[in-house]
């Protein structure tokens, strides 16, 4: 922590690095933690309210950071949003991998276990928190244009994980060899985002369960 | 028009009706049209940006109505939102009925025709406009709590129309008699909202087409 502080100060003094915008925080000692806190609080607010509704102000107030100090941590609101997206993607992809790469279960059961866990998580947060990427995707036209391809890439990354899981199900004979795994993975993820949104609306896990039951039943097996 | 103006003025004068809030518009002659314009512009902005992002200010600016006059037309922002939802529901339910009750086609083809039309409509507006109810549902936690059940009722109304269409498909032998039409209607609508959101994100009809193809293929027939 101390090393980072010293480096930041000396860079500015030597003029080799453009000084950061914004009022410096009163004490630099905790700046890394403050940045992490800003990201964590940003994620909480954005998954609950969306980007435009939550606003940076609410996040700053929650963390107790003066508005003038915000630009010490992030070059712009747009950059802050991008870090939030990257942070959420990293967290969520890791979670998906933990379920979909878990060799203790057959492929389709791994997906079922992820879905069950998601239901529990939404219930834990009283169905107030949805999917950050889904929230942002919904309001993409009022966000910086650069977010569009970033959000899509995140979705594609998650879909590829499901696609790989479906390919494994084909290999295991759980899924018909003629199934188009890429299309089915998109079908799953597009519909799943709709189900998360509906679950938030009705404050119940039932839309998630109904969507997944119908999805599972729709998968072509070798017997159909 | 004139009658309405006179009545409004005399009610206030007699003290029988609580005067409306807000600055009266300079001329009352066009107040009905102005209200309709506010609703139309509200719908345009909300389908594109969502409720919190679009804000009333943007709508008023677009219509050219001073902010102080807004309360002449609507008792509150919340009431304005409710009228927008009701107006959108009326418009959309009529559209759905036009397709799903069209006796010139078998049941599942009616749903296909609706889906094709929706793709054309989204393309026409360059995939900027989604579903007002889906947008509001996504941000329901930052909206007046009274909206939650209203939005859900709108969805249920649309689902019932799809459910009736699926029942007809059962009757015609297009769909297996063992299919649970209520569950499938929710499966369709929940997933369809996700597909509309994704179509906005990627600015393409493909997510709509892929979702519907997978949905149609998933329907149990008498031969499976």
Coordinates of N, CA and C in Angstrom, one line a residue, chain B residues 4 24 29 38 40 58 61 64 92 94 103 109 115 118 121 129 169 191 207 209:
Chain B
X4 N -65.1 21.0 -22.4 CA -64.2 20.6 -21.3 C -63.6 21.8 -20.6
X24 N -51.5 26.4 -15.2 CA -52.3 26.0 -16.3 C -51.6 26.4 -17.6
X29 N -57.2 25.4 -25.1 CA -57.9 24.9 -26.3 C -57.3 23.5 -26.7
X38 N -48.3 14.0 -24.9 CA -47.5 13.6 -23.8 C -47.4 12.1 -23.6
X40 N -48.0 9.9 -26.0 CA -47.3 9.3 -27.2 C -45.8 9.5 -27.0
X58 N -37.3 15.0 -20.3 CA -37.0 14.8 -21.7 C -38.3 14.7 -22.5
X61 N -39.8 18.2 -22.8 CA -39.0 19.0 -23.8 C -39.4 18.6 -25.2
X64 N -42.7 20.0 -26.0 CA -42.7 21.4 -25.9 C -43.7 21.9 -24.8
X92 N -50.9 -2.9 -27.4 CA -50.2 -4.1 -27.7 C -51.1 -5.3 -27.7
X94 N -54.2 -5.4 -28.5 CA -55.0 -5.3 -29.7 C -54.2 -5.9 -30.8
X103 N -58.5 -16.1 -37.8 CA -59.0 -17.4 -38.1 C -58.5 -17.9 -39.5
X109 N -49.2 -21.0 -36.6 CA -48.8 -20.1 -37.6 C -49.2 -18.7 -37.2
X115 N -44.6 -13.1 -34.4 CA -43.2 -13.0 -34.2 C -42.5 -12.4 -35.4
X118 N -43.1 -8.7 -35.3 CA -42.4 -8.1 -34.2 C -40.9 -7.8 -34.7
X121 N -41.0 -4.8 -36.9 CA -41.2 -3.6 -36.2 C -39.9 -3.1 -35.5
X129 N -36.2 0.5 -30.0 CA -37.3 0.4 -29.1 C -37.6 -1.1 -28.7
X169 N -54.1 -24.9 -30.6 CA -53.2 -25.8 -31.3 C -53.3 -27.2 -30.9
X191 N -39.0 -15.8 -22.1 CA -37.9 -15.9 -23.0 C -38.0 -14.9 -24.1
X207 N -31.6 -12.7 -32.6 CA -31.9 -13.3 -31.4 C -33.4 -13.7 -31.3
X209 N -35.4 -14.5 -33.9 CA -35.6 -15.6 -34.8 C -35.1 -16.9 -34.1

